[in-house]
Amino acid sequence: MNLDFSQIVPYIPFMIEGIWVTLQFVIVSILVGFILGTVFALFKIGKIKPLKWVADAYTSIFRGTPLILQLMIIYFGLPQLFGYDISPFLSAVLAFGLNSAAYVSEIIRAGIEAVDIGQTEASMALGVSYRKRMIDIILPQALKNILPALMNEFITLTKESAIVSTIGYLDLMRRAQVVGADLFRNFEAYLFVGLLYYLMVMTLTIIGKRLERRLKRSD
């Protein structure tokens, strides 16, 4: 087999640096997705129908179209419409954050609706406001139930982050492409970066399991 991993050794620091570059936009995207997803989840379970329609339409659009298409529209389409060049980093954050929000909103909505209705009725009988009821009673209980699903969404987001290489963002995947093109040895570069992605995902999985155990102990 024509394999020589020694040739990629000088490029290893360059590829490892891509971990932080990738995590930068993934972490910001996760925060954007979680915040927006929480807002849309509250819209969906609320009594204001126009807001519910907006949240449902948003979820339908972003879940019904490919993520890479959304990324292309933001990176290539928005500059055409507004005459303003958008950076690869901001494009990645917007595409991944907005897409994740659609899925997170459904996860949180299901978690909130799974909380015993008696909790809501009791808090209403005590005169607890809607805002305080959600923040102090409903959402903390829902979070315990949906944590595995949220971690799975974040892990999926991390793996799918590789598609930002299509817009020239110098993430892990793009760095593997650069190394492969420079050395004409793609297999070694892609295999090494694949190992880095695997380690990132396994780290997230371990963190998620520890959070689950901690929340269970706090019951």
Tab-separated table of N, CA, C and O in Angstrom, residues 153-213:
chain	number	residue	atom	x	y	z
A	153	GLU	N	-27.589	16.728	19.597
A	153	GLU	CA	-27.659	17.804	18.602
A	153	GLU	C	-26.330	18.540	18.510
A	153	GLU	O	-25.862	18.871	17.409
A	154	PHE	N	-25.706	18.801	19.636
A	154	PHE	CA	-24.421	19.503	19.638
A	154	PHE	C	-23.313	18.648	19.011
A	154	PHE	O	-22.430	19.167	18.319
A	155	ILE	N	-23.367	17.337	19.258
A	155	ILE	CA	-22.393	16.432	18.650
A	155	ILE	C	-22.572	16.393	17.133
A	155	ILE	O	-21.603	16.432	16.364
A	156	THR	N	-23.829	16.328	16.697
A	156	THR	CA	-24.125	16.347	15.267
A	156	THR	C	-23.628	17.633	14.634
A	156	THR	O	-23.054	17.631	13.529
A	157	LEU	N	-23.828	18.742	15.337
A	157	LEU	CA	-23.368	20.042	14.842
A	157	LEU	C	-21.851	20.051	14.673
A	157	LEU	O	-21.328	20.581	13.686
A	158	THR	N	-21.144	19.453	15.626
A	158	THR	CA	-19.688	19.398	15.553
A	158	THR	C	-19.223	18.593	14.348
A	158	THR	O	-18.288	18.996	13.631
A	159	LYS	N	-19.866	17.463	14.088
A	159	LYS	CA	-19.480	16.643	12.942
A	159	LYS	C	-19.820	17.333	11.620
A	159	LYS	O	-19.023	17.309	10.679
A	160	GLU	N	-20.990	17.951	11.565
A	160	GLU	CA	-21.401	18.608	10.327
A	160	GLU	C	-20.623	19.889	10.054
A	160	GLU	O	-20.694	20.450	8.962
A	161	SER	N	-19.858	20.347	11.054
A	161	SER	CA	-19.078	21.571	10.872
A	161	SER	C	-18.091	21.463	9.719
A	161	SER	O	-17.620	22.478	9.193
A	162	ALA	N	-17.794	20.246	9.299
A	162	ALA	CA	-16.829	20.039	8.214
A	162	ALA	C	-17.274	20.681	6.906
A	162	ALA	O	-16.436	20.988	6.053
A	163	ILE	N	-18.569	20.923	6.752
A	163	ILE	CA	-19.032	21.474	5.468
A	163	ILE	C	-18.622	22.934	5.288
A	163	ILE	O	-18.708	23.460	4.172
A	164	VAL	N	-18.164	23.606	6.347
A	164	VAL	CA	-17.736	25.000	6.174
A	164	VAL	C	-16.463	25.083	5.339
A	164	VAL	O	-16.092	26.166	4.887
A	165	SER	N	-15.823	23.950	5.135
A	165	SER	CA	-14.639	23.947	4.261
A	165	SER	C	-15.009	24.349	2.839
A	165	SER	O	-14.164	24.812	2.075
A	166	THR	N	-16.290	24.205	2.480
A	166	THR	CA	-16.737	24.549	1.129
A	166	THR	C	-16.719	26.051	0.872
A	166	THR	O	-16.783	26.469	-0.284
A	167	ILE	N	-16.665	26.860	1.939
A	167	ILE	CA	-16.603	28.310	1.745
A	167	ILE	C	-15.223	28.856	2.103
A	167	ILE	O	-15.055	30.063	2.268
A	168	GLY	N	-14.263	27.960	2.247
A	168	GLY	CA	-12.882	28.386	2.474
A	168	GLY	C	-12.511	28.658	3.911
A	168	GLY	O	-11.406	29.144	4.180
A	169	TYR	N	-13.410	28.361	4.851
A	169	TYR	CA	-13.085	28.545	6.261
A	169	TYR	C	-12.035	27.522	6.664
A	169	TYR	O	-12.188	26.329	6.406
A	170	LEU	N	-10.959	27.964	7.288
A	170	LEU	CA	-9.797	27.115	7.537
A	170	LEU	C	-10.008	26.244	8.783
A	170	LEU	O	-9.255	26.309	9.755
A	171	ASP	N	-11.040	25.404	8.732
A	171	ASP	CA	-11.325	24.499	9.839
A	171	ASP	C	-10.510	23.218	9.666
A	171	ASP	O	-9.609	23.139	8.828
A	172	LEU	N	-10.827	22.210	10.451
A	172	LEU	CA	-10.094	20.938	10.372
A	172	LEU	C	-10.160	20.329	8.974
A	172	LEU	O	-9.140	19.897	8.420
A	173	MET	N	-11.353	20.274	8.415
A	173	MET	CA	-11.535	19.647	7.115
A	173	MET	C	-10.765	20.390	6.030
A	173	MET	O	-10.099	19.772	5.181
A	174	ARG	N	-10.831	21.705	6.053
A	174	ARG	CA	-10.145	22.506	5.056
A	174	ARG	C	-8.625	22.330	5.164
A	174	ARG	O	-7.921	22.278	4.150
A	175	ARG	N	-8.136	22.220	6.377
A	175	ARG	CA	-6.695	22.031	6.575
A	175	ARG	C	-6.246	20.675	6.038
A	175	ARG	O	-5.141	20.549	5.494
A	176	ALA	N	-7.092	19.660	6.178
A	176	ALA	CA	-6.757	18.354	5.600
A	176	ALA	C	-6.691	18.458	4.079
A	176	ALA	O	-5.814	17.842	3.446
A	177	GLN	N	-7.603	19.220	3.498
A	177	GLN	CA	-7.589	19.411	2.051
A	177	GLN	C	-6.324	20.135	1.599
A	177	GLN	O	-5.725	19.791	0.573
A	178	VAL	N	-5.912	21.149	2.378
A	178	VAL	CA	-4.698	21.909	2.048
A	178	VAL	C	-3.472	21.002	2.095
A	178	VAL	O	-2.632	21.009	1.184
A	179	VAL	N	-3.376	20.203	3.155
A	179	VAL	CA	-2.234	19.299	3.305
A	179	VAL	C	-2.228	18.250	2.197
A	179	VAL	O	-1.183	17.947	1.593
A	180	GLY	N	-3.405	17.687	1.914
A	180	GLY	CA	-3.499	16.674	0.867
A	180	GLY	C	-3.092	17.212	-0.491
A	180	GLY	O	-2.396	16.533	-1.263
A	181	ALA	N	-3.519	18.453	-0.792
A	181	ALA	CA	-3.166	19.064	-2.075
A	181	ALA	C	-1.685	19.399	-2.154
A	181	ALA	O	-1.072	19.312	-3.224
A	182	ASP	N	-1.114	19.771	-1.025
A	182	ASP	CA	0.298	20.145	-1.006
A	182	ASP	C	1.215	18.935	-1.155
A	182	ASP	O	2.250	18.993	-1.836
A	183	LEU	N	0.824	17.823	-0.515
A	183	LEU	CA	1.672	16.624	-0.527
A	183	LEU	C	1.250	15.588	-1.564
A	183	LEU	O	1.992	14.629	-1.808
A	184	PHE	N	0.046	15.788	-2.136
A	184	PHE	CA	-0.552	14.771	-3.006
A	184	PHE	C	-0.721	13.455	-2.252
A	184	PHE	O	-0.557	12.366	-2.807
A	185	ARG	N	-1.017	13.593	-0.959
A	185	ARG	CA	-1.272	12.427	-0.115
A	185	ARG	C	-2.512	12.734	0.715
A	185	ARG	O	-2.431	13.244	1.832
A	186	ASN	N	-3.654	12.425	0.153
A	186	ASN	CA	-4.921	12.781	0.799
A	186	ASN	C	-5.326	11.818	1.906
A	186	ASN	O	-5.871	12.232	2.923
A	187	PHE	N	-5.072	10.527	1.703
A	187	PHE	CA	-5.553	9.536	2.659
A	187	PHE	C	-4.984	9.786	4.050
A	187	PHE	O	-5.727	9.771	5.050
A	188	GLU	N	-3.698	10.022	4.140
A	188	GLU	CA	-3.054	10.220	5.434
A	188	GLU	C	-3.598	11.457	6.140
A	188	GLU	O	-3.892	11.427	7.342
A	189	ALA	N	-3.755	12.542	5.399
A	189	ALA	CA	-4.250	13.791	5.987
A	189	ALA	C	-5.693	13.639	6.459
A	189	ALA	O	-6.045	14.059	7.571
A	190	TYR	N	-6.528	13.017	5.617
A	190	TYR	CA	-7.937	12.851	5.994
A	190	TYR	C	-8.090	11.892	7.172
A	190	TYR	O	-8.943	12.083	8.040
A	191	LEU	N	-7.276	10.860	7.209
A	191	LEU	CA	-7.364	9.899	8.312
A	191	LEU	C	-6.962	10.557	9.631
A	191	LEU	O	-7.612	10.339	10.662
A	192	PHE	N	-5.927	11.372	9.600
A	192	PHE	CA	-5.482	12.047	10.813
A	192	PHE	C	-6.541	13.022	11.312
A	192	PHE	O	-6.857	13.067	12.512
A	193	VAL	N	-7.116	13.803	10.399
A	193	VAL	CA	-8.163	14.761	10.787
A	193	VAL	C	-9.420	14.018	11.250
A	193	VAL	O	-10.107	14.468	12.170
A	194	GLY	N	-9.690	12.868	10.646
A	194	GLY	CA	-10.817	12.053	11.101
A	194	GLY	C	-10.636	11.619	12.545
A	194	GLY	O	-11.594	11.589	13.329
A	195	LEU	N	-9.401	11.290	12.916
A	195	LEU	CA	-9.093	10.931	14.302
A	195	LEU	C	-9.342	12.121	15.228
A	195	LEU	O	-9.886	11.955	16.335
A	196	LEU	N	-8.975	13.324	14.789
A	196	LEU	CA	-9.201	14.519	15.604
A	196	LEU	C	-10.693	14.772	15.810
A	196	LEU	O	-11.127	15.113	16.913
A	197	TYR	N	-11.486	14.611	14.744
A	197	TYR	CA	-12.947	14.755	14.875
A	197	TYR	C	-13.494	13.728	15.863
A	197	TYR	O	-14.351	14.046	16.703
A	198	TYR	N	-13.007	12.497	15.752
A	198	TYR	CA	-13.475	11.430	16.648
A	198	TYR	C	-13.176	11.771	18.102
A	198	TYR	O	-14.025	11.587	18.984
A	199	LEU	N	-11.990	12.281	18.374
A	199	LEU	CA	-11.611	12.643	19.740
A	199	LEU	C	-12.482	13.785	20.257
A	199	LEU	O	-12.873	13.798	21.435
A	200	MET	N	-12.799	14.740	19.401
A	200	MET	CA	-13.679	15.844	19.795
A	200	MET	C	-15.064	15.329	20.170
A	200	MET	O	-15.641	15.718	21.195
A	201	VAL	N	-15.598	14.438	19.335
A	201	VAL	CA	-16.939	13.889	19.584
A	201	VAL	C	-16.948	13.051	20.851
A	201	VAL	O	-17.891	13.127	21.658
A	202	MET	N	-15.919	12.240	21.055
A	202	MET	CA	-15.848	11.419	22.263
A	202	MET	C	-15.747	12.293	23.525
A	202	MET	O	-16.338	11.968	24.554
A	203	THR	N	-15.024	13.401	23.412
A	203	THR	CA	-14.918	14.323	24.549
A	203	THR	C	-16.279	14.901	24.890
A	203	THR	O	-16.673	14.970	26.068
A	204	LEU	N	-17.027	15.328	23.863
A	204	LEU	CA	-18.370	15.856	24.084
A	204	LEU	C	-19.286	14.789	24.688
A	204	LEU	O	-20.113	15.083	25.555
A	205	THR	N	-19.139	13.560	24.218
A	205	THR	CA	-19.972	12.465	24.740
A	205	THR	C	-19.705	12.239	26.223
A	205	THR	O	-20.639	12.069	27.021
A	206	ILE	N	-18.438	12.245	26.618
A	206	ILE	CA	-18.071	12.061	28.028
A	206	ILE	C	-18.608	13.211	28.878
A	206	ILE	O	-19.147	12.990	29.972
A	207	ILE	N	-18.475	14.439	28.370
A	207	ILE	CA	-18.994	15.605	29.101
A	207	ILE	C	-20.497	15.478	29.293
A	207	ILE	O	-21.035	15.751	30.372
A	208	GLY	N	-21.192	15.066	28.232
A	208	GLY	CA	-22.643	14.905	28.314
A	208	GLY	C	-23.054	13.874	29.348
A	208	GLY	O	-23.990	14.094	30.120
A	209	LYS	N	-22.352	12.749	29.384
A	209	LYS	CA	-22.684	11.699	30.352
A	209	LYS	C	-22.436	12.159	31.786
A	209	LYS	O	-23.205	11.837	32.700
A	210	ARG	N	-21.363	12.921	31.985
A	210	ARG	CA	-21.079	13.428	33.330
A	210	ARG	C	-22.138	14.424	33.776
A	210	ARG	O	-22.540	14.437	34.945
A	211	LEU	N	-22.587	15.267	32.844
A	211	LEU	CA	-23.652	16.218	33.177
A	211	LEU	C	-24.935	15.484	33.539
A	211	LEU	O	-25.646	15.875	34.473
A	212	GLU	N	-25.240	14.425	32.801
A	212	GLU	CA	-26.439	13.631	33.090
A	212	GLU	C	-26.365	13.053	34.497
A	212	GLU	O	-27.345	13.089	35.253
A	213	ARG	N	-25.217	12.472	34.848
A	213	ARG	CA	-25.071	11.860	36.181
A	213	ARG	C	-25.172	12.920	37.261
A	213	ARG	O	-25.773	12.675	38.322
